[in-house]
Every structure is written in C-alpha cells, then in structure tokens.
Coordinates of C-alpha atoms and ligand atoms in Angstrom, one line a residue:
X1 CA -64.5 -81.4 66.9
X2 CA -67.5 -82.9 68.3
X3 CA -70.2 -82.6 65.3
X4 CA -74.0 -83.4 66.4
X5 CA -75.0 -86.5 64.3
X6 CA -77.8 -86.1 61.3
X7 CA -78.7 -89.6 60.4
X8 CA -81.3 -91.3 58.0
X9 CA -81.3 -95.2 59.3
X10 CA -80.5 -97.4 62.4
X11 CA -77.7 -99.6 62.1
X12 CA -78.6 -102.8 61.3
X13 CA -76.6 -104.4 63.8
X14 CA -77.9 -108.5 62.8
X15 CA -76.4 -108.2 59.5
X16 CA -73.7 -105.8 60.1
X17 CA -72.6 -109.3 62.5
X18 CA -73.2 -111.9 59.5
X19 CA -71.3 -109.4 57.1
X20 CA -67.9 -108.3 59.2
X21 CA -65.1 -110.9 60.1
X22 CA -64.6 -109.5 62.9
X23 CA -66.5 -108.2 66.3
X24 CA -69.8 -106.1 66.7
X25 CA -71.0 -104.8 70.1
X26 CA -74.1 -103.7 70.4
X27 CA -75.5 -102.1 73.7
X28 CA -77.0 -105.0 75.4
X29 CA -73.9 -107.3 75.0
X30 CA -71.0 -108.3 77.4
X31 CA -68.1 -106.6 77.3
X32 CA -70.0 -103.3 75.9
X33 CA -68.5 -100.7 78.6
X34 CA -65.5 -102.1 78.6
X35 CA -65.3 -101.6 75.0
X36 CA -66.6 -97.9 75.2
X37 CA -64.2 -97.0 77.6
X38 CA -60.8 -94.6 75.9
X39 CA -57.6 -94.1 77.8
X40 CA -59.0 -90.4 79.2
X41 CA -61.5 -90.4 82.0
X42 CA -64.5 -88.3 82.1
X43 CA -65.5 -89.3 78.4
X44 CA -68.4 -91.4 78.9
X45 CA -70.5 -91.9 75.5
X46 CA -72.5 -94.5 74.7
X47 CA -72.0 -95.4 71.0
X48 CA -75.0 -97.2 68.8
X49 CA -72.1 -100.3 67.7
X50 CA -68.3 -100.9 68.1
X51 CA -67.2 -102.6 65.2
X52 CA -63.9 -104.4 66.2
X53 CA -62.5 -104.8 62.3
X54 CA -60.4 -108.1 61.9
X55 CA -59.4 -106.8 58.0
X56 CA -59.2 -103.8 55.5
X57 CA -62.7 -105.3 54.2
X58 CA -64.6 -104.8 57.6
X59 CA -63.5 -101.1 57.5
X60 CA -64.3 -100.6 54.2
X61 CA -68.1 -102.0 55.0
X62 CA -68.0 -99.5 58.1
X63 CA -66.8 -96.5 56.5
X64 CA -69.1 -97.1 54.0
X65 CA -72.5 -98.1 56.2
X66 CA -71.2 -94.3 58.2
X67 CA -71.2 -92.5 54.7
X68 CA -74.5 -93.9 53.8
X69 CA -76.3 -94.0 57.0
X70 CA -75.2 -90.4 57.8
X71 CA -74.0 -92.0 61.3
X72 CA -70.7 -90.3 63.2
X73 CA -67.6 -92.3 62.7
X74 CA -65.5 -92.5 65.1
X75 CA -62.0 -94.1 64.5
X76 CA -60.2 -95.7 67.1
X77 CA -56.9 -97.5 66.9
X78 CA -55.1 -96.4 70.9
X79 CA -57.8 -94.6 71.9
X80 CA -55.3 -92.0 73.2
X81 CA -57.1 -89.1 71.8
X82 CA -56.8 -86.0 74.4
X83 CA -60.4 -84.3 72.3
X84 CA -62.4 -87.7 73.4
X85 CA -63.0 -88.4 69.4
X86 CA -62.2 -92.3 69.9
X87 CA -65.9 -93.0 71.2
X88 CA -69.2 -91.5 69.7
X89 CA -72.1 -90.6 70.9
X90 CA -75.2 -92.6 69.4
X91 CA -72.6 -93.7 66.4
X92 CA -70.6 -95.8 64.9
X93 CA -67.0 -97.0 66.6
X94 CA -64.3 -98.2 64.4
X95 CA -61.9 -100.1 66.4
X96 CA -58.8 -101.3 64.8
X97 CA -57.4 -102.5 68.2
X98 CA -57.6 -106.5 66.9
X99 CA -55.5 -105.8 63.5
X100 CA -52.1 -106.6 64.9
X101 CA -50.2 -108.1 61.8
X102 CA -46.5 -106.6 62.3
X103 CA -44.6 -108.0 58.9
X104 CA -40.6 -106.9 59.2
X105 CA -38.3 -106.9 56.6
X106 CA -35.4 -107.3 58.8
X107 CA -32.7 -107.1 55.4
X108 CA -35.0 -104.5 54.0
X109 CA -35.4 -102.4 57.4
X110 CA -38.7 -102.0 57.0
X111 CA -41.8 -102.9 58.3
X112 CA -45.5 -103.4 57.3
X113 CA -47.8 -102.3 60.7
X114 CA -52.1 -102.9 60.8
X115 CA -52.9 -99.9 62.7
X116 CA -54.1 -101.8 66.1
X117 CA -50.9 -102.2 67.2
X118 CA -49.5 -99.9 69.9
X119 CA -46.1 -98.4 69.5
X120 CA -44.8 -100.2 72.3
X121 CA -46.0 -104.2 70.9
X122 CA -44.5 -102.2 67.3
X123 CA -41.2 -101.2 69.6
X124 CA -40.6 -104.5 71.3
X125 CA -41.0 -106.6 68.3
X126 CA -38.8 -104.4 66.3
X127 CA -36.4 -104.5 69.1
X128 CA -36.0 -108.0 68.7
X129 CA -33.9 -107.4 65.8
X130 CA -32.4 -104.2 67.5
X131 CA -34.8 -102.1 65.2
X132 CA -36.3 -99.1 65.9
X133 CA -38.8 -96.2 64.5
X134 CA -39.3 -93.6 66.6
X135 CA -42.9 -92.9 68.3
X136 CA -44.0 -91.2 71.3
X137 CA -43.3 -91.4 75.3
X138 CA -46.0 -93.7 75.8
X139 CA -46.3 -97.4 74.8
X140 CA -49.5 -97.8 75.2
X141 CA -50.6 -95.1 72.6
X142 CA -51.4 -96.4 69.3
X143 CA -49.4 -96.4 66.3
X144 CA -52.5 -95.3 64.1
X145 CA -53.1 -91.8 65.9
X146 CA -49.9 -90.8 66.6
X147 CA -48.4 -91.5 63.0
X148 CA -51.0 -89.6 61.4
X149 CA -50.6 -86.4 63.1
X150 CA -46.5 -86.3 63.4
X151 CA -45.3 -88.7 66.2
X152 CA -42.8 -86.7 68.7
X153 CA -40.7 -89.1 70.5
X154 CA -37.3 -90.4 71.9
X155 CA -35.6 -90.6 68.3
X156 CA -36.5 -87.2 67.1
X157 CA -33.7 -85.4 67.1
X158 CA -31.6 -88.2 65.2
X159 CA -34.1 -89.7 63.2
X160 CA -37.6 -87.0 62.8
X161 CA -40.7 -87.7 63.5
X162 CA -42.7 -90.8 62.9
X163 CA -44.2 -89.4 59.5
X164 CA -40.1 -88.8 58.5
X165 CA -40.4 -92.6 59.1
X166 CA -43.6 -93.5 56.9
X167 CA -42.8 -95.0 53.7
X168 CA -46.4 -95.7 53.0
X169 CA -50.1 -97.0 53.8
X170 CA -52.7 -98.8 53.0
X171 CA -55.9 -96.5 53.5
X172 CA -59.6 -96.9 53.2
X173 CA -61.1 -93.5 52.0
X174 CA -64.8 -92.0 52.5
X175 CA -65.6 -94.3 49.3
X176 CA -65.3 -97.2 51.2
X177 CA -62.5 -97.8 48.5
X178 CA -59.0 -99.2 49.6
X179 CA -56.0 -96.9 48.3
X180 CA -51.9 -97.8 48.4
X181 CA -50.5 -94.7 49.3
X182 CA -47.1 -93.3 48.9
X183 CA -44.6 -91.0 47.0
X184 CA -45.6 -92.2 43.7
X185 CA -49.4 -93.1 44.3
X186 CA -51.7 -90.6 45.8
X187 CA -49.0 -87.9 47.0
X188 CA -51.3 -85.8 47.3
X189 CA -53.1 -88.1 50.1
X190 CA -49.4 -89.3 51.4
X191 CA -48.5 -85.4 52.1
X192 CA -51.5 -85.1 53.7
X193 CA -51.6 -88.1 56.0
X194 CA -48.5 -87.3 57.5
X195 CA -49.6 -84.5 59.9
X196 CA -53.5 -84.1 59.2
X197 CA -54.7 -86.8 61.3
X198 CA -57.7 -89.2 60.8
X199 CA -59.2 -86.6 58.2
X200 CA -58.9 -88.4 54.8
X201 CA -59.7 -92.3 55.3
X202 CA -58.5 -95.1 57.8
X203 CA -55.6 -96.0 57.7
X204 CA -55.4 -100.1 58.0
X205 CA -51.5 -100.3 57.7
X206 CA -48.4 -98.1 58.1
X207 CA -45.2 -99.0 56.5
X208 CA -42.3 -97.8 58.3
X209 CA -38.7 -97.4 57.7
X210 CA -36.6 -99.3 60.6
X211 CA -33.2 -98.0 62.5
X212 CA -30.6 -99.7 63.7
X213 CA -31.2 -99.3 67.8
X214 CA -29.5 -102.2 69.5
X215 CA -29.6 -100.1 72.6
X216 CA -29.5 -96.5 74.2
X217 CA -28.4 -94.9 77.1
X218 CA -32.1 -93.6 78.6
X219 CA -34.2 -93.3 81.2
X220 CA -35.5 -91.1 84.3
X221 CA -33.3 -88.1 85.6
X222 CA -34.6 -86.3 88.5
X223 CA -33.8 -82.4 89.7
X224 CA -34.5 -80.5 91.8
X225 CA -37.4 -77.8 89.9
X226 CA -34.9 -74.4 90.3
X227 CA -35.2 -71.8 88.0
X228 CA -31.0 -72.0 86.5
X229 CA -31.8 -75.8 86.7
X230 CA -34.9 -75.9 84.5
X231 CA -33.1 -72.7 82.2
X232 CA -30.1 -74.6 81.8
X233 CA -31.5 -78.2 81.2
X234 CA -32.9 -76.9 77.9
X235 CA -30.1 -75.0 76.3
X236 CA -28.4 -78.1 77.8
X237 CA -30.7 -80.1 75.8
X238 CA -30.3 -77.9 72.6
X239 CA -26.5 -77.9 72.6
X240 CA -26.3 -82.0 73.2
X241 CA -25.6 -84.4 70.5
X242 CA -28.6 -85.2 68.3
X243 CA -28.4 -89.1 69.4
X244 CA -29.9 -87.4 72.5
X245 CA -33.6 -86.2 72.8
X246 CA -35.2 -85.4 76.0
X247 CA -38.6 -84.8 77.5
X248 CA -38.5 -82.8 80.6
X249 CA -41.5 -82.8 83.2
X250 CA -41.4 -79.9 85.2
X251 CA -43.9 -81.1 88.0
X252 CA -45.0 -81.4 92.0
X253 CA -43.0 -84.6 92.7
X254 CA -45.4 -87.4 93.3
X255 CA -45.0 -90.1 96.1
X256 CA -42.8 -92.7 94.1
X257 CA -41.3 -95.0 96.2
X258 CA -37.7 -94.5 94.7
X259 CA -38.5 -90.7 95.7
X260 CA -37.5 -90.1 99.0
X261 CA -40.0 -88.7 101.3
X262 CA -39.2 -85.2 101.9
X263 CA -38.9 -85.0 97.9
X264 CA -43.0 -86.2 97.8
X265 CA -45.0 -82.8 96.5
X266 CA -41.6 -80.4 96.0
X267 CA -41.1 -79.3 92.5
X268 CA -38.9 -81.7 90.5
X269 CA -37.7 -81.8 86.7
X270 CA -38.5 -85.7 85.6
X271 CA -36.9 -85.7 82.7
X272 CA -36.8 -88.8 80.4
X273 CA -33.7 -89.2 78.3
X274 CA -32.9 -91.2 75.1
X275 CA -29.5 -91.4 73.9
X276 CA -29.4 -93.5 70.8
X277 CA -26.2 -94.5 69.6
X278 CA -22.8 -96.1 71.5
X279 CA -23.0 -96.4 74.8
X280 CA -19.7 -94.6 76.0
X281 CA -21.2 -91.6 73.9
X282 CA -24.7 -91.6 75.3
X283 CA -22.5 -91.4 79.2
X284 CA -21.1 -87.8 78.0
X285 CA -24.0 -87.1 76.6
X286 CA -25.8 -87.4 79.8
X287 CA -23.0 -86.2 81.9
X288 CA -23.7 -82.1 81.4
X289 CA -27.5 -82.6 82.8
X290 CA -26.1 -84.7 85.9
X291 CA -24.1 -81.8 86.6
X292 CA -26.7 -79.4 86.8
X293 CA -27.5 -80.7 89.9
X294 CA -26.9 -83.2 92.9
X295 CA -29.7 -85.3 91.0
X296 CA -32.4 -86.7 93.2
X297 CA -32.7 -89.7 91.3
X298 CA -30.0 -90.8 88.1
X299 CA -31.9 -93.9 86.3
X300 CA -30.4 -93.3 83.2
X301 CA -28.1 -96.0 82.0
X302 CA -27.5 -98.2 78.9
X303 CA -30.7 -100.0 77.9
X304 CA -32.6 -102.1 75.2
X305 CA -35.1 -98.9 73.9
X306 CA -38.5 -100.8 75.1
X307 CA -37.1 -100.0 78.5
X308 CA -37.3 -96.3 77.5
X309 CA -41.4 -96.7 78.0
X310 CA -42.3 -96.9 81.5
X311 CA -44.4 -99.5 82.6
X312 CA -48.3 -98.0 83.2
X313 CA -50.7 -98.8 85.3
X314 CA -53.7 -101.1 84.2
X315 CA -57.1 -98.9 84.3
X316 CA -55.6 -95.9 84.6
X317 CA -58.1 -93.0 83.2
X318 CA -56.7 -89.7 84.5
X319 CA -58.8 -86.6 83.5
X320 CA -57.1 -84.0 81.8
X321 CA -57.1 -80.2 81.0
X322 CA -54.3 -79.8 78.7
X323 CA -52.4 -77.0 76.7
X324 CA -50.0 -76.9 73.8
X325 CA -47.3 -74.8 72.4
X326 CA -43.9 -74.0 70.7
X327 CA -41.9 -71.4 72.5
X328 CA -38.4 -70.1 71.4
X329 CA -36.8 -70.4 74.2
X330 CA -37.3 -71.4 78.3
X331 CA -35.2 -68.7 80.4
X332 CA -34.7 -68.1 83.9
X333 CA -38.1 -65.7 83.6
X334 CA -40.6 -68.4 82.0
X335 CA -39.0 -71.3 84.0
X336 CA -40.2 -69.3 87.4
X337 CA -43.2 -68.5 85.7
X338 CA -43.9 -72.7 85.2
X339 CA -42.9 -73.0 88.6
X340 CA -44.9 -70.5 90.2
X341 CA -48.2 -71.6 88.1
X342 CA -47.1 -74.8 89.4
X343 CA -47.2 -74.2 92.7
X344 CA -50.6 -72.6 92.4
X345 CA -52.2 -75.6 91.0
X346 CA -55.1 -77.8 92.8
X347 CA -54.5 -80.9 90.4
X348 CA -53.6 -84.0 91.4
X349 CA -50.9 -83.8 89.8
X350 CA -50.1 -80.4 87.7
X351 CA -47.1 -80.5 85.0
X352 CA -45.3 -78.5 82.5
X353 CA -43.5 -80.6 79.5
X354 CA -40.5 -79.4 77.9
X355 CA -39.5 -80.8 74.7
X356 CA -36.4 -79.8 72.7
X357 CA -36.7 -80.6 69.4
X358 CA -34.8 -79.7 66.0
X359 CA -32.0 -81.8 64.6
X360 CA -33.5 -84.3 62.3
X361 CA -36.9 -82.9 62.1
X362 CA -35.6 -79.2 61.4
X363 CA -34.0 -80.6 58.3
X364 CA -37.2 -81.8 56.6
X365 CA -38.7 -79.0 55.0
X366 CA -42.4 -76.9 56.5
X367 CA -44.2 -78.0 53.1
X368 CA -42.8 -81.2 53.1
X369 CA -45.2 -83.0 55.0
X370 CA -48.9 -81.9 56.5
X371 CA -46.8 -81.2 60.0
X372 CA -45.8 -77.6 59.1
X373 CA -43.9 -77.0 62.3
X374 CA -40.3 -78.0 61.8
X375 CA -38.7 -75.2 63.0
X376 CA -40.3 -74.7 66.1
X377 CA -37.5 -75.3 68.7
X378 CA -39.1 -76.4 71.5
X379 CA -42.8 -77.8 72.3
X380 CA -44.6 -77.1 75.8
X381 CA -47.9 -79.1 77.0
X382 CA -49.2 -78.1 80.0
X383 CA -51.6 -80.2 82.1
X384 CA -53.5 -80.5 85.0
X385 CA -54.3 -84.2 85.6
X386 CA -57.9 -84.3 87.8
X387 CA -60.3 -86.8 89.8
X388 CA -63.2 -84.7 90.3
X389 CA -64.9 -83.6 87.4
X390 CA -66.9 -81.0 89.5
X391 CA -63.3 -79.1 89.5
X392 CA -62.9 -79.0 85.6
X393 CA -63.8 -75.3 85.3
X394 CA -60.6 -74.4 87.4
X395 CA -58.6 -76.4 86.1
X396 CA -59.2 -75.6 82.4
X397 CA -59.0 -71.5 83.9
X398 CA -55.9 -72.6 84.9
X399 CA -54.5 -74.0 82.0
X400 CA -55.7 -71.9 79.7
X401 CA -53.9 -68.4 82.1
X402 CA -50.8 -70.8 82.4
X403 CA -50.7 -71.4 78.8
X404 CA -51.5 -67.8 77.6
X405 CA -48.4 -66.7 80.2
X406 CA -45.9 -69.0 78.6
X407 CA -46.7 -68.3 75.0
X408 CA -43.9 -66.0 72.8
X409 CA -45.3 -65.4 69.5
X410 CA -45.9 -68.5 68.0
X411 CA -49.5 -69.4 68.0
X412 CA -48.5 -72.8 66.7
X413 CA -50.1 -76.2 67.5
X414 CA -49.0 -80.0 67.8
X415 CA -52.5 -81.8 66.5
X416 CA -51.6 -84.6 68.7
X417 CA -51.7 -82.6 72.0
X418 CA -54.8 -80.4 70.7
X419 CA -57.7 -81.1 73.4
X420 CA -61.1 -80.2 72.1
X421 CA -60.2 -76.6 71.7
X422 CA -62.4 -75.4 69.0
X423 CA -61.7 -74.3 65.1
X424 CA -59.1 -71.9 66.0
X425 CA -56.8 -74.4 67.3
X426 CA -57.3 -77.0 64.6
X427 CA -56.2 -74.1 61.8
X428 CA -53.0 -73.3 64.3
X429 CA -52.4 -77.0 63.5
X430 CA -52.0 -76.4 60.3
X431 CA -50.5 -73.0 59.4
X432 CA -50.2 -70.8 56.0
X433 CA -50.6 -72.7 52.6
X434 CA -50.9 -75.8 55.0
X435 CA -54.6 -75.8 55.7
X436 CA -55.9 -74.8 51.9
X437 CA -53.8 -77.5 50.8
X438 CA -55.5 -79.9 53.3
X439 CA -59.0 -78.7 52.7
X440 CA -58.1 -79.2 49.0
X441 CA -57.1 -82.5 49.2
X442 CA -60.0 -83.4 51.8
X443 CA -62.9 -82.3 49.0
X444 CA -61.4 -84.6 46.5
X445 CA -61.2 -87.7 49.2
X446 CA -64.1 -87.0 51.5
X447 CA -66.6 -84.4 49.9
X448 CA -68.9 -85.1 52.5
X449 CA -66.5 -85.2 55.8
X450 CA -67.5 -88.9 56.9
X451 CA -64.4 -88.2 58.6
X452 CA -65.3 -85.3 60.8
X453 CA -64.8 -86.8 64.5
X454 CA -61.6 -85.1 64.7
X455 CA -59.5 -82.1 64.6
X456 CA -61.6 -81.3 61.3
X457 CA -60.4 -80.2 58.3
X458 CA -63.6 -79.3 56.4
X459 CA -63.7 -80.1 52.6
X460 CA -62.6 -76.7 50.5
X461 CA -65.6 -74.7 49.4
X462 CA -67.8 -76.2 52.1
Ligands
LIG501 C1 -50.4 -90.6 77.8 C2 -50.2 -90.0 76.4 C3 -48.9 -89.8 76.0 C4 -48.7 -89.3 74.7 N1 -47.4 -89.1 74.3 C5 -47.1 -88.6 73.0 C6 -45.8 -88.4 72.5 O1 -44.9 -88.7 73.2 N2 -45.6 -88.0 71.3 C7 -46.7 -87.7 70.5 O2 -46.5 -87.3 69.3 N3 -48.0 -87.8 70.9 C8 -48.2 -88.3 72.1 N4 -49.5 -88.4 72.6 C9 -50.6 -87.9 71.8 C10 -51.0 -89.0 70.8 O3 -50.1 -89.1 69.7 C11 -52.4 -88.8 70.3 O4 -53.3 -88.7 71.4 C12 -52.8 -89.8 69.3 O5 -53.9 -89.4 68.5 C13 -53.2 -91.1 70.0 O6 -53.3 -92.1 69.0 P1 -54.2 -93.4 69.4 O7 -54.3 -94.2 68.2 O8 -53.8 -94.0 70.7 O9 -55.6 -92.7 69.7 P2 -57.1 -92.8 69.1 O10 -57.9 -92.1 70.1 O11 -57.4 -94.2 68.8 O12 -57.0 -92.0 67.8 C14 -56.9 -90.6 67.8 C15 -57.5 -90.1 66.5 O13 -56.6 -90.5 65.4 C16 -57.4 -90.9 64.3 N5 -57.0 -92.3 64.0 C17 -56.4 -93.2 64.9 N6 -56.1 -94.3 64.2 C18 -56.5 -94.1 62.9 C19 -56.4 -94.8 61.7 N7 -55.8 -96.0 61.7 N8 -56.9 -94.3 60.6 C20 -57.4 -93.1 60.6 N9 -57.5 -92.3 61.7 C21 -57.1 -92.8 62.8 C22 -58.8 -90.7 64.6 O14 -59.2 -89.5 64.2 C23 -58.8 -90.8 66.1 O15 -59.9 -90.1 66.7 C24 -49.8 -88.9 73.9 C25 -51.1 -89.1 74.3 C26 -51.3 -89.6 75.6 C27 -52.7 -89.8 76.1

C-alpha cells in the first residue's frame, strides 16, 4: 500500500552522514538514480535520502529519525517487490543491500544471514559446503523480502518454505529498539514474521536452518503448451516424489537460441525442475514428465543447486501486470483456458506459472506460522511482462479477466506475488484468525505503522 506521506521536519541529511557508518545519498549526489532504481521498471520515485546501513545501529537511527520525522519508510533489502514499496516517494530508503555477513555453522547446519544478501550469494556460499535452504526461483531476489512473507522455491516440497527454515532474527522494531527473536523470545513477533512481511520492524539478520544438498537433478524442461500436456504435467507433478518440486511456465516461447526457430512465439511449458536427493532417483523422478512429450528442449540433469538459478541479465527492469492465486486443480478445461488467454495476449511476453506445492509445507500447520495457506495445492501467477507503459491499462484488463477465469473458490493470496492490489488483497494474504492476530501483534510493536510501505497490516483498533 502506497500511503501519502504526513511529515513534520526535513531530513537532516549533514548529520544523518556524520551519525551512520554507512552510506547516505542525497539527491544531488553521484550514484543517486542508480541507487533509486528497484528490479521492476516503470517505478520511478525520487526519494528525499537512501540510507545504505552498514550495521543493526544505522537502522535503528533510521527507523527511528522515520518514526519521529513522520517521513515514509521504505525498506529495501532485493528490491524485488512486485507493489514498488522498495523506493519512496519524497521519503526515506532503507537499503540493507551492503549488510552481507553470511556466518555458517557448517557442524551446527545453520546459518546467521544480514538481510542484504540475495538468496543466490546465500545459495552459493552455502553450497560450498553442499548446504542448502530453500528460497525462490530467482537468485537475485533478496533473502530479506522473500523470507518474511513465506519463500516458495525449489525445496518446498521436501523441505517447506523458507519461514519452515527460520530459526530466528535479529529485528529492529518501530522503537528503533533491537529484538532477538525466536520460539522462546518474542513468539508472538517470530509467528508473525514468518508470513506478514516487512510490517513489524527490519529485520537485520535471518538465522536459517541448513540441508544437506550436495546436488540435484534440475533444470529447464521444455513442451510443447497442449492442453493433456499442461493437465498431465501437474497431476504428474503432484504424484512425484517430494525430492521433486517444479515450477511450470506456461508461456509464448521466446527467441532463445537453444529454441529452435519454428518453436520462437508457439506456446511452450518451461518448466524448471528440482530434484533434491540421489541422483539415480531424481532420473525417475524426471522420467514421467519427459514422457509426456517429445520434449523440445531436456536441460535437466544432475547439478550443484546454484545451477538451479538461471543466470539474469544485467539491467533488466521488465514492467509487470501480475496476478495471484491457489487453485485445486489445472484440468484439461483451465489449461485451454491459460492457453487461449495466452494466445490473446499483446505482452512482450505473457505467462501463466504453475506451482505444485504440498508435501513438506502441507505438514506444518495453517496457524503455525503468519503464512496461513498450507493447504493450498497448487499456486498460479499470471503475468503480462510490458515495454510500453502507455499499454498498462490493457494489460492489467487482461490480467485481472485472465485471473478472474482461472480462479475455483479460493480467494487466497501469496503476499509475495501481491502487486499493489489494494486492502482486499492484503486481507486474502492473510485469512480467518490470521489477520486479527497480525493486527494484534502490529499495535503492540508498531502503534503508529512506521512500517506502512507494504502490504499493510494496520495496528488493531486503528
Ligand atoms: C523475478 C522475481 C522472481 C520471484 N520468485 C519468487 C519465488 O520463486 N518464490 C517466492 O516466494 N517469491 C518470489 N518472488 C517474490 C519475492 O519473494 C518478493 O518480491 C520479495 O518481497 C522480494 O524480496 P526483496 O528483498 O528482493 O525485495 P524488496 O523490494 O527489497 O523488499 C520487499 C519488501 O519486503 C520488506 N522487506 C525486505 N527486506 C526486509 C527486511 N530486512 N526487514 C523488513 N522488511 C523487509 C519490505 O516491506 C519491502 O518493501 C519473486 C519476485 C521477482 C521479482
């Protein structure tokens, strides 16, 4: 939620620069736009001062000169967030992207993360010693956003989500003061973190639990987009091993040069697969979905997990009109319904991503963490990924039809994929007894909602 800023002061920026260890950008300096810029185009907002925080003290100091000065906080650790809320207008920026310090307890298997690192530096160092929490698709999404609203990724179905990983954090609350957090201090705040986001302090450091990963069988499977194909890949998907999870883009092929030519702009299913456990295992795994289909491309083979995240491409801000779901089930009927709307789409490039979820994250109970949804069987995000910003209108039309089309019943949301979608969306976030607990637990650490740049959870009684 984009809130308009009330504030009583300017910042004083001189001071704020003799105070912080770390960086402060102002307007007029180098490197300003740069540092404004978040991984989603078409977000362009000029912020008052970036703080880059080199310690737990700097973002104590900024959360508390945002709680006194009235300023919007914006908190930025990836700057992945679909909604935009990584950059403020006129206010402050929090950037944790220079707290790096990965400590890992390789006996132990655990790991003490600051919150600037992105889960694939986290991934690769872990990997090292062929250790692994799970995270998302993405490498260069950051560990602090993702943890704090789930974290759906390649180990899910054998290991949960991120959150099932979190043993603890270190967290700066609206009081500027600086809280351990974990089953025995601050439950309350622990639940909450795990699944409501950025809406009760900053988190400065994540400790994780670590898996044993020495490798997987993974990578990029392409088929033809049929309807039986796309049907069958997910009960395919459901009925496979829980060492396997999968993430299946059902999209217009784009000109990849391992594609060949005739394939460019037909509808394909790129689906990204992650076995994790023995080798030999992970080939049977995989087998079934080969044999779906004379596959158009097979790059799935054994693999050190970083090689699971594809590399991206530097300066790449695509603008996006996204969608978010869970759905029971994708038959015959709804997977020509994603190919049709497909089909139908302007976007540069137009997609429909299927992923199967359960096993380990179905067995954690709904009120166990802050991410209610563990049930939900499978998760669909829709998107239409755009240039021109003039065509935003039609493409959100045309997410939002899609979208309405696919959706069975549950009105559900994954906060990590929410957009800026409004109120209603944030409270399908967080269904049932989930939200008053939240709200609860947000008047007794932020009364005032410094934290409010976000999907917001108000304070109760506010
Ligand atoms: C290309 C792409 C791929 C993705 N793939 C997946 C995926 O596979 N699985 C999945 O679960 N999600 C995925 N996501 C969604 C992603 O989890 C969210 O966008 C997440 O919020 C990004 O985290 P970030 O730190 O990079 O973003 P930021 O924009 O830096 O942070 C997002 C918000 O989180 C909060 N926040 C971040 N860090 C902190 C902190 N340390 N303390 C307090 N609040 C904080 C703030 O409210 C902030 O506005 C993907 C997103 C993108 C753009």
């Amino acid at each position: 939620m984009r809130s308009s800023t009330s504030h009583t002061s300017t910042i004083p920026i001189q001071q704020l620069r003799g105070d912080l260890h770390g960086r402060v950008i102002a307007p007029d300096d180098a490197g300003y736009d740069e540092a404004r810029t978040v991984f989603y185009g078409g977000i362009d907002r000029r912020p008052a001062v970036i703080v880059r925080a080199a310690d737990a003290s700097d973002v104590s100091q900024v959360v508390s000169l945002a709680r006194e000065t009235g300023h919007e906080l914006a908190v930025r650790s990836g700057g992945h967030s679909l909604a935009g809320h990584s950059v403020s207008e006129g206010g402050i920026v929090l950037d944790l992207s220079d707290m790096k310090v990965l400590q890992i307890d390789v006996e132990g298997r655990t790991a003490w993360a600051e919150a600037g690192l992105t889960t694939g530096e986290f991934t690769t160092a872990a990997a090292a010693h062929g250790l692994a929490t799970g995270f998302g698709d993405t490498g260069s999404v950051g560990i602090g956003g993702i943890t704090l609203g789930g974290g759906v990724g390649f180990l899910l179905r054998k290991y949960g989500l991120t959150i099932d990983d979190l043993l603890a954090a270190d967290v700066v609350t609206a009081d500027g003061r600086l809280l351990r957090v974990d089953h025995d201090s601050h439950p309350d705040l622990f639940w909450a973190i795990r699944g409501g986001g950025g809406n009760f302090g900053v988190a400065t450091r994540f400790q994780f639990r670590l898996h044993e990963v020495p490798s997987v069988v993974g990578g990029i499977l392409i088929l033809p987009a049929t309807p039986d194909v796309i049907a069958s890949f997910i009960v395919e998907a459901d009925a496979a091993p829980e060492e396997l999870s999968i993430i299946a883009n059902v999209m217009t092929a784009p000109p990849m040069p391992f594609l060949p030519t005739e394939v460019h702009g037909q509808r394909v299913v790129m689906a990204l697969m992650c076995y994790a456990g023995d080798t030999d295992a992970g080939e049977r795994a995989v087998a079934p979905f080969r044999a779906l289909a004379e596959p158009i491309a097979d790059m799935v083979r054994p693999m050190p997990y970083p090689e699971i995240y594809l590399p991206e491409q530097e300066g790449y801000h695509p603008t996006g009109a996204t969608r978010t779901m869970f759905v029971e089930t994708i038959d015959r009927q709804a997977a020509e319904t994603i190919i049709d709307h497909l089909e139908a789409s302007t976007a540069m490039m137009a997609v429909a991503q299927l992923r199967v979820l359960g096993g380990a994250m179905a067995r954690v109970p709904a009120e166990a963490t802050a991410f209610a949804h563990r049930k939900s069987p499978i998760m669909v995000n829709v998107a239409a990924l755009y240039e021109d910003l003039d065509e935003a209108a039609g493409h959100e039309a045309w997410v939002t039809e899609f979208a309405a089309t696919l959706r069975q019943g549950d009105s559900g949301a994954y906060v990590n994929f929410l957009g800026d979608e409004g109120e209603e969306r944030v409270r399908a976030a967080y269904p049932g007894s989930t939200w008053d607990r939240l709200t609860a637990i947000k008047a007794r650490y932020d009364p005032t909602n410094v934290f409010r740049l976000n999907h917001n959870i108000p304070p109760a009684g506010r």
